[in-house]
Short mmCIF file of C-alpha atoms and ligand atoms in Angstrom, two decimals:
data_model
loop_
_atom_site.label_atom_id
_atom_site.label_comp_id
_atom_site.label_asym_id
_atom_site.label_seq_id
_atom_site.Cartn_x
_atom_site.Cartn_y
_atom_site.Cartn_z
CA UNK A 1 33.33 26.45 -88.27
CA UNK A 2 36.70 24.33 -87.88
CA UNK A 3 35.67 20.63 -88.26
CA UNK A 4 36.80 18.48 -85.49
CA UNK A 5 40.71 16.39 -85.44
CA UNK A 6 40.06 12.82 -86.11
CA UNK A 7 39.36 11.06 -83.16
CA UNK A 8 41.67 8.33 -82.34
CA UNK A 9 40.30 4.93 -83.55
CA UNK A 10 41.68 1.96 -80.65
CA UNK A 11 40.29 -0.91 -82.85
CA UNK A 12 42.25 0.76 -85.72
CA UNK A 13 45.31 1.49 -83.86
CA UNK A 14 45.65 -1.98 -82.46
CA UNK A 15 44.88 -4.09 -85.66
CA UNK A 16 47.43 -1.23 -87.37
CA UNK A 17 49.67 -2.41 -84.52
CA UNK A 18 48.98 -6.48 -84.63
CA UNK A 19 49.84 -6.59 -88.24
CA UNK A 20 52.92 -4.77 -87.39
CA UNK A 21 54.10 -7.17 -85.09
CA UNK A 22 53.10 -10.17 -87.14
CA UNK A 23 54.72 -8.74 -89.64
CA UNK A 24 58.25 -8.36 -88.66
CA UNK A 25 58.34 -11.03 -86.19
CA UNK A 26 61.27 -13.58 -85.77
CA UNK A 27 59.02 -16.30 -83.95
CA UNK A 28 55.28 -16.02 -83.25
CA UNK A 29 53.67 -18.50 -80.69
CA UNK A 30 49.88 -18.93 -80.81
CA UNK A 31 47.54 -20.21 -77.71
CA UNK A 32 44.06 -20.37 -78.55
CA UNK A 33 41.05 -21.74 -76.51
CA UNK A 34 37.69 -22.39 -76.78
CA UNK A 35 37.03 -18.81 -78.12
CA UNK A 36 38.41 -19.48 -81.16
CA UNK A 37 36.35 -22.56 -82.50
CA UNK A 38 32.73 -20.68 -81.36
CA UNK A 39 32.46 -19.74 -84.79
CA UNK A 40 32.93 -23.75 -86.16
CA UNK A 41 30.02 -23.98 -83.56
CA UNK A 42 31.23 -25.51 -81.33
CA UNK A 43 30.37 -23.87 -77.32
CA UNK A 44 32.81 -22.66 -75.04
CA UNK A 45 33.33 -23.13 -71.59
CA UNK A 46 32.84 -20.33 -69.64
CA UNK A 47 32.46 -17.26 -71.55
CA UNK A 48 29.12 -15.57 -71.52
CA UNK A 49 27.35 -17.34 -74.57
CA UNK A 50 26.36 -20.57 -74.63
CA UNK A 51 28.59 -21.85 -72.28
CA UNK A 52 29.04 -25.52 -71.98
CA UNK A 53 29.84 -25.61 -68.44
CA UNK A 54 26.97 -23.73 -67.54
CA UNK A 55 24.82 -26.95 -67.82
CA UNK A 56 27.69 -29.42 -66.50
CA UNK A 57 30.08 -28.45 -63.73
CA UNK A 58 33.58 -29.54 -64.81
CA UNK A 59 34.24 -31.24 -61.43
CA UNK A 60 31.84 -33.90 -62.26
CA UNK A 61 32.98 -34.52 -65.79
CA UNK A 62 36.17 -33.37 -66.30
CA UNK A 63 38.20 -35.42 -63.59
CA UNK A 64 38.91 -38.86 -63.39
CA UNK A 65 37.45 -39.22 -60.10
CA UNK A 66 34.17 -38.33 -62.41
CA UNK A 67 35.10 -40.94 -65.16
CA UNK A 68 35.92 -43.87 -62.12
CA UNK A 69 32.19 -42.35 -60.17
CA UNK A 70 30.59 -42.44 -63.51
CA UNK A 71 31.66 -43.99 -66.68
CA UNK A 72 28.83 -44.28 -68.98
CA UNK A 73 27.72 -40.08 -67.94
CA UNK A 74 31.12 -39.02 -68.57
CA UNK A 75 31.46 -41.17 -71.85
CA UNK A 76 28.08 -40.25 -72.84
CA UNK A 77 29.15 -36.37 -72.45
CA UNK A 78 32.49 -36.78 -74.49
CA UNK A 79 31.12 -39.24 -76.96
CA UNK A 80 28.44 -36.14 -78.13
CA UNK A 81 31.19 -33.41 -77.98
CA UNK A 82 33.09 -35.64 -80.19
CA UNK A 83 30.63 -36.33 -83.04
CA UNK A 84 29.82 -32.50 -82.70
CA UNK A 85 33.85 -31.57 -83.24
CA UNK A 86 33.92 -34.41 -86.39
CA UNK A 87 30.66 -32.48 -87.70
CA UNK A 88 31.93 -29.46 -87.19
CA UNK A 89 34.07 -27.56 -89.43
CA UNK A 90 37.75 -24.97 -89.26
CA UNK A 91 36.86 -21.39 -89.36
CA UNK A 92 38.13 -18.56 -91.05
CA UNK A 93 40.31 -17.98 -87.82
CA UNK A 94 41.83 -21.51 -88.14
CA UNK A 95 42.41 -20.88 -91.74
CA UNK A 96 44.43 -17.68 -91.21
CA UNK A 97 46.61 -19.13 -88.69
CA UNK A 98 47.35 -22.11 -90.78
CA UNK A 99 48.00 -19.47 -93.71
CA UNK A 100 50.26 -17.54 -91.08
CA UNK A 101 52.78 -20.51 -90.37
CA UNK A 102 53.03 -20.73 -94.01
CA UNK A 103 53.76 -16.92 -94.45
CA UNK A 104 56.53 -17.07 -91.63
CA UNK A 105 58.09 -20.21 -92.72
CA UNK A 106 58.52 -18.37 -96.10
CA UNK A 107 60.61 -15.80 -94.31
CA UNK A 108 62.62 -18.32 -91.97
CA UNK A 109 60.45 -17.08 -88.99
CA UNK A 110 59.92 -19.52 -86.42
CA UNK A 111 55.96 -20.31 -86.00
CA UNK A 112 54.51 -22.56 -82.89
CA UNK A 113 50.71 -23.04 -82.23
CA UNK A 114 49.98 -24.03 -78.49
CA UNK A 115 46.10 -25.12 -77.98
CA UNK A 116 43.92 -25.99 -75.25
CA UNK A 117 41.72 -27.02 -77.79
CA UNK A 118 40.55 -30.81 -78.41
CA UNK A 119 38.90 -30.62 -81.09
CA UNK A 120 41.33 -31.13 -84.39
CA UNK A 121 40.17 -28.01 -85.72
CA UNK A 122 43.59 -26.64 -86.43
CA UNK A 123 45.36 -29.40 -87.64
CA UNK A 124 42.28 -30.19 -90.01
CA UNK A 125 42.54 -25.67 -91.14
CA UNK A 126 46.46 -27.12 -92.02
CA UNK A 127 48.57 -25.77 -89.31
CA UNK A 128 51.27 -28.07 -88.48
CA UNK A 129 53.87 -27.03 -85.84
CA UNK A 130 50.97 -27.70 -83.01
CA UNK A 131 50.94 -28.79 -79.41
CA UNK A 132 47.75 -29.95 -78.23
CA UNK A 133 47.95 -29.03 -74.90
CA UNK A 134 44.90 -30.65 -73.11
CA UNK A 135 44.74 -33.77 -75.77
CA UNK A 136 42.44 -34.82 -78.42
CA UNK A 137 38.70 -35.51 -78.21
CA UNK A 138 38.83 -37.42 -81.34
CA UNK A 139 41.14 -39.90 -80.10
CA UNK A 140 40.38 -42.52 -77.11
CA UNK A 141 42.49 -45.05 -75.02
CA UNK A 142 42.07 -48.25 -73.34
CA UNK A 143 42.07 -47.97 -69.51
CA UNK A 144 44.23 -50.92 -68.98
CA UNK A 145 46.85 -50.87 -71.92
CA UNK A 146 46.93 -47.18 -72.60
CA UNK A 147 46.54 -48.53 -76.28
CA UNK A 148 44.75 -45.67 -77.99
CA UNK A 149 42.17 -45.97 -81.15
CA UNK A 150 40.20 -42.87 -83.24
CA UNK A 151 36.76 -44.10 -82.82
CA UNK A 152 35.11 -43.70 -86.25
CA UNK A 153 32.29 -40.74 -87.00
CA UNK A 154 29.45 -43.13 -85.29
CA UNK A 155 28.00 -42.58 -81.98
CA UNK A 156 29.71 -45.64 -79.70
CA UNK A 157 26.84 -48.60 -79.37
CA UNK A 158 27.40 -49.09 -75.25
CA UNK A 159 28.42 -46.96 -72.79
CA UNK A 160 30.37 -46.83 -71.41
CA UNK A 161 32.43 -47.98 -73.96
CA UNK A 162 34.48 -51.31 -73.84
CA UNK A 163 38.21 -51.53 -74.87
CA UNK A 164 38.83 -53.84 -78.09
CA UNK A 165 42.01 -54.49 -76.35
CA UNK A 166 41.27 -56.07 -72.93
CA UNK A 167 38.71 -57.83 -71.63
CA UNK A 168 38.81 -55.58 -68.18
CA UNK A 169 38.99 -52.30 -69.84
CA UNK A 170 37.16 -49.41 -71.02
CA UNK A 171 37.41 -46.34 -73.57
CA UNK A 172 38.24 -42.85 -72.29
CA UNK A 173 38.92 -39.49 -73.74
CA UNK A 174 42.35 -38.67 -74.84
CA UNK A 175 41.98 -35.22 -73.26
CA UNK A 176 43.66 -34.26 -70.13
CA UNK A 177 41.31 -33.35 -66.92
CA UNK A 178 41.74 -31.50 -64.22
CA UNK A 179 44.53 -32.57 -61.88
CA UNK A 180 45.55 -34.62 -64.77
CA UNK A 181 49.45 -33.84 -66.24
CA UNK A 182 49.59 -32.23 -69.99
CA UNK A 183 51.61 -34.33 -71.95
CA UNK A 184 55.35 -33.59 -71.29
CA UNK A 185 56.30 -33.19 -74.65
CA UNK A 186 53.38 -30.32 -75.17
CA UNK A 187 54.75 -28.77 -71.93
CA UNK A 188 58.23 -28.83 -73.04
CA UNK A 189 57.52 -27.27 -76.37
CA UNK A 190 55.15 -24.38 -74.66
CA UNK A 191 57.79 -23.82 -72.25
CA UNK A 192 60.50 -23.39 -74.74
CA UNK A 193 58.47 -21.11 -76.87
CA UNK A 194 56.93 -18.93 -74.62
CA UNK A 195 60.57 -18.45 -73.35
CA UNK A 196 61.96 -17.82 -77.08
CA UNK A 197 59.06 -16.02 -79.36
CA UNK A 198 58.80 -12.38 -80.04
CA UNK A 199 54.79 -12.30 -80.67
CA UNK A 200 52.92 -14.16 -78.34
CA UNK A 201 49.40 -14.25 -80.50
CA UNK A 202 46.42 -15.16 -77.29
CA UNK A 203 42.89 -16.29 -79.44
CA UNK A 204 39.60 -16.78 -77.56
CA UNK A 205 40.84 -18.08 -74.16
CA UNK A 206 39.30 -16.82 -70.64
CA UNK A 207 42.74 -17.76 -69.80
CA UNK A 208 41.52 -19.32 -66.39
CA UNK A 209 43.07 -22.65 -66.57
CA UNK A 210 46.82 -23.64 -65.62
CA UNK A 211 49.30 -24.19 -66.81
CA UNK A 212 48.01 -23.20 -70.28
CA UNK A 213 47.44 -19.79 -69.43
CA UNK A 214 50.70 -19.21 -67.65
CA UNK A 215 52.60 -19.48 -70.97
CA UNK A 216 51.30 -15.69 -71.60
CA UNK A 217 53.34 -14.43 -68.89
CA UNK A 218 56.25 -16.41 -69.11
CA UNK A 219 56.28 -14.96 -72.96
CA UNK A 220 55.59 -11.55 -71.31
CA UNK A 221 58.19 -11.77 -68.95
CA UNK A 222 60.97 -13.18 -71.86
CA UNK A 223 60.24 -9.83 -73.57
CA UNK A 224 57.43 -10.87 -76.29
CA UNK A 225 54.62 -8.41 -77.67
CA UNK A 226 51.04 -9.75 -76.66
CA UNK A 227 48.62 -9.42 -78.87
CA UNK A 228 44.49 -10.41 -77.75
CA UNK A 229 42.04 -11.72 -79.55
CA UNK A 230 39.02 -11.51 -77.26
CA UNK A 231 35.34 -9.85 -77.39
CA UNK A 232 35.95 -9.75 -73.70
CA UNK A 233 38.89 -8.98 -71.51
CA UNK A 234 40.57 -11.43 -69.24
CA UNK A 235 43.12 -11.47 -66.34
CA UNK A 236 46.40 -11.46 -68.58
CA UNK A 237 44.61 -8.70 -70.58
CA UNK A 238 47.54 -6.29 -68.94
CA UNK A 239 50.28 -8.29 -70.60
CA UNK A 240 48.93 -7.00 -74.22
CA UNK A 241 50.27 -4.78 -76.03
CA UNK A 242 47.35 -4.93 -78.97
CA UNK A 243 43.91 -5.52 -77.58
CA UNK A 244 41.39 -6.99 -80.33
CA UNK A 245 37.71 -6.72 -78.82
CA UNK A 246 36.37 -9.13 -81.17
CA UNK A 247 35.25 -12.58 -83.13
CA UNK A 248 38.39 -14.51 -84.08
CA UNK A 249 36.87 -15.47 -87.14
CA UNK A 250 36.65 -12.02 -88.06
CA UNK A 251 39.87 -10.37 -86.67
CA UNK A 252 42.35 -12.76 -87.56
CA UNK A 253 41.35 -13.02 -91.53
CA UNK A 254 42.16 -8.63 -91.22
CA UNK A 255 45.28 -9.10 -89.71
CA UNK A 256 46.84 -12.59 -91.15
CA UNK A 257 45.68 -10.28 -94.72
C1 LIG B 301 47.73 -29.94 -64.09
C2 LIG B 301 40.26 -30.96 -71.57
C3 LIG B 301 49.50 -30.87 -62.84
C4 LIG B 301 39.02 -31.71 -71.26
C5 LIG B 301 40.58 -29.11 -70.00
C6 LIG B 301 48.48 -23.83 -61.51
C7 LIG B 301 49.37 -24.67 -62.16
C8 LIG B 301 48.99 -25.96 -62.54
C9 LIG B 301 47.68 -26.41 -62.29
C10 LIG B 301 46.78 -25.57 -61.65
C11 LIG B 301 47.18 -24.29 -61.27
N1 LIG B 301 46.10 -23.70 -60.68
C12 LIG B 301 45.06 -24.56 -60.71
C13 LIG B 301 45.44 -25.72 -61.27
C14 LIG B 301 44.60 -26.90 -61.44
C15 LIG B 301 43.87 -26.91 -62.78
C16 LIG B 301 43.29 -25.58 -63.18
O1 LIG B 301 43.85 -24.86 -63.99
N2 LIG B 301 42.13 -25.26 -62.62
C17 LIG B 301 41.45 -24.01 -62.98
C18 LIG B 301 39.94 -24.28 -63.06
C19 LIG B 301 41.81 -22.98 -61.95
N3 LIG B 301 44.75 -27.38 -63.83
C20 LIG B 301 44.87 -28.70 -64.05
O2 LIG B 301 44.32 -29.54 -63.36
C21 LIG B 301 45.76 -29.13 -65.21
N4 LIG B 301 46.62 -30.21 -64.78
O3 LIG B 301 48.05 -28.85 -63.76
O4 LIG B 301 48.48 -31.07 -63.78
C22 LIG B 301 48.95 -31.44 -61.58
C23 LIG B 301 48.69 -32.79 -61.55
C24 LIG B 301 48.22 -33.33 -60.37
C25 LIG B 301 47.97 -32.52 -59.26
C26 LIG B 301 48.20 -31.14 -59.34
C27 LIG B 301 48.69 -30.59 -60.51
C28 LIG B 301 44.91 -29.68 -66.35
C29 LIG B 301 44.09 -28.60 -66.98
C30 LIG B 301 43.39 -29.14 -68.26
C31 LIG B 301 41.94 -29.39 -67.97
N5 LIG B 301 41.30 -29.87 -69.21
N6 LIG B 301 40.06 -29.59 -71.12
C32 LIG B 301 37.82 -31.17 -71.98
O5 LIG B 301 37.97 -30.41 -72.97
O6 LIG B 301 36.71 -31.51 -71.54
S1 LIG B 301 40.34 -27.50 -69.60
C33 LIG B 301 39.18 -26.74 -70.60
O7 LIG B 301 39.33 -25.35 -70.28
C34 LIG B 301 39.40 -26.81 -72.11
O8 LIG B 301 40.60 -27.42 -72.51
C35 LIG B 301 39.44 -25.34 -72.49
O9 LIG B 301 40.11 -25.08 -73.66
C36 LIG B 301 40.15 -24.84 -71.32
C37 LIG B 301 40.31 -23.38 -71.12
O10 LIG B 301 39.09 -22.74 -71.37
P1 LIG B 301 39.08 -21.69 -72.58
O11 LIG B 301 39.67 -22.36 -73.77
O12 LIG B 301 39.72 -20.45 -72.11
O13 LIG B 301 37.54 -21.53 -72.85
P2 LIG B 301 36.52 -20.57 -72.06
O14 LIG B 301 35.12 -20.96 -72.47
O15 LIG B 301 36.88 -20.56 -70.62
O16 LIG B 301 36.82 -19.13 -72.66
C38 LIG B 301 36.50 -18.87 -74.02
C39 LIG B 301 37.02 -17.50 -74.31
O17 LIG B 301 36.81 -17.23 -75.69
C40 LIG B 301 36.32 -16.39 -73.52
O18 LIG B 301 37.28 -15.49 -73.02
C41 LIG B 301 35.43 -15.72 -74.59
O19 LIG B 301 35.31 -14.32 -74.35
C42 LIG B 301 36.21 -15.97 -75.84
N7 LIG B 301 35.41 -16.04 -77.06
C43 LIG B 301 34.12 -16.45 -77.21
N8 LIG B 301 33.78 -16.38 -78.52
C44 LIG B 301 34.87 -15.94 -79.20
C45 LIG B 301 35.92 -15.73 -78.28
N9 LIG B 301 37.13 -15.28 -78.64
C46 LIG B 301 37.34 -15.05 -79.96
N10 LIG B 301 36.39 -15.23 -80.91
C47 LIG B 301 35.15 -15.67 -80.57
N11 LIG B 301 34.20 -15.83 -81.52
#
């Protein structure tokens, strides 16, 4: 009885594949979302488990019409997301793209990490050459001056918060909402690396919100390899060339090495 040929293994073949790519690439640009702090604890927004949205609708929190309609909810919301991101701690995915700047800066490889992210996870794991694409929770600014302040690990005593800098003002979020602009410097550097990178690296991100997600394209379109990290697929799932159906904190740790 002739045994059977191996069957082909597609997790197999497209980690064997990732690490290929991440390992002779000139310039590797990173997006990540929400995906890839779920292991630090922290919920999502939209994907299947414990979304955060699912209990909030971002059009009532995540605008400024929301934060002018109702300061002290909208505070309250981001004042508890942003004692749960200082709590909370960088996972083994954060780690191993911190290690993987180091590893391509070693080589002279170029090494940008884009995030929609607000939570300081990657820049606490030790990554440094990162945009910040929709802000920081952990920093907040005076409505009136723009003068900004990182609150300290205490829940705020009134909300919503007043400004220590005017009289008339109040504390928001540092983040950017919807129909808000990212910050042009973020867009700038997102737009020149998704034009320039070979590896275009896309962690834990529904990719559903613009113009984040459109950097995958535009790296697709300037020739880059996509690689996914994703227990789910999503609508620039066709731009990938390697297809990782799983945790971040698990897959990136096997193919950072
Ligand atoms: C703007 C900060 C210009 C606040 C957020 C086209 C071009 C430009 C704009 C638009 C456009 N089309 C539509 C728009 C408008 C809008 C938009 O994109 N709307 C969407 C809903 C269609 N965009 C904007 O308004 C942007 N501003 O364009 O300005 C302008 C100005 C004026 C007038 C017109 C235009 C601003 C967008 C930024 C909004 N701010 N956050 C806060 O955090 O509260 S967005 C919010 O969503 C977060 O930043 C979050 O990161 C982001 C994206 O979500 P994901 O990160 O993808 O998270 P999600 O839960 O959705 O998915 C998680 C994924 O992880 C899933 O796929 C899941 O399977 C996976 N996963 C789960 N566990 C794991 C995992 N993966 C790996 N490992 C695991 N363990």
């Amino acid at each position: 009885m002739s045994t059977p040929p191996p069957q082909p293994d597609p997790h197999a073949d497209a980690l064997a594949r990732a690490r290929d790519l991440l390992a002779t690439a000139r310039h590797v640009c990173v997006l990540t979302g929400a995906g890839i702090s779920a292991e630090s604890g922290i919920p999502t927004f939209r994907s299947s488990m414990n979304a955060l949205w699912k209990d909030f609708d971002p059009a009532t929190l995540a605008t400024p019409q929301a934060f002018a309609a109702d300061p002290e909810r909208v505070t309250r919301w981001y004042d508890h997301r942003r004692l749960g991101c200082l709590a909370a701690q960088p996972n083994p995915a954060h780690l191993a793209l911190a290690t993987l700047e180091r590893r391509l800066r070693a080589r002279n490889a170029d090494f940008t990490l884009l995030t929609q992210n607000v939570d300081g996870l990657h820049r606490r794991a030790g990554s440094t050459n990162l945009h910040e694409l929709h802000g920081s929770i952990l920093s907040w600014r005076c409505t009136v001056t723009a003068r900004s302040i990182d609150p300290p690990p205490t829940p705020f005593e009134r909300f919503p918060p007043p400004s220590p800098f005017d009289p008339a003002g109040l504390l928001r979020p540092n983040v950017v909402w919807f129909g808000e602009m990212l910050p042009e410097d973020a867009l700038i550097a997102a737009d020149e690396a998704a034009r320039t990178c070979d590896v275009m690296l896309v962690v834990g991100t529904a990719a559903e919100v613009f113009p984040a997600a459109g950097f995958i394209e535009l790296a697709a379109r300037h020739g880059a390899r996509v690689i996914e990290v994703n227990p789910e697929a999503t609508a620039f799932s066709r731009f990938a060339d390697a297809k990782l159906r799983g945790k971040a904190g698990e897959l990136l740790p096997e193919m950072v090495g």
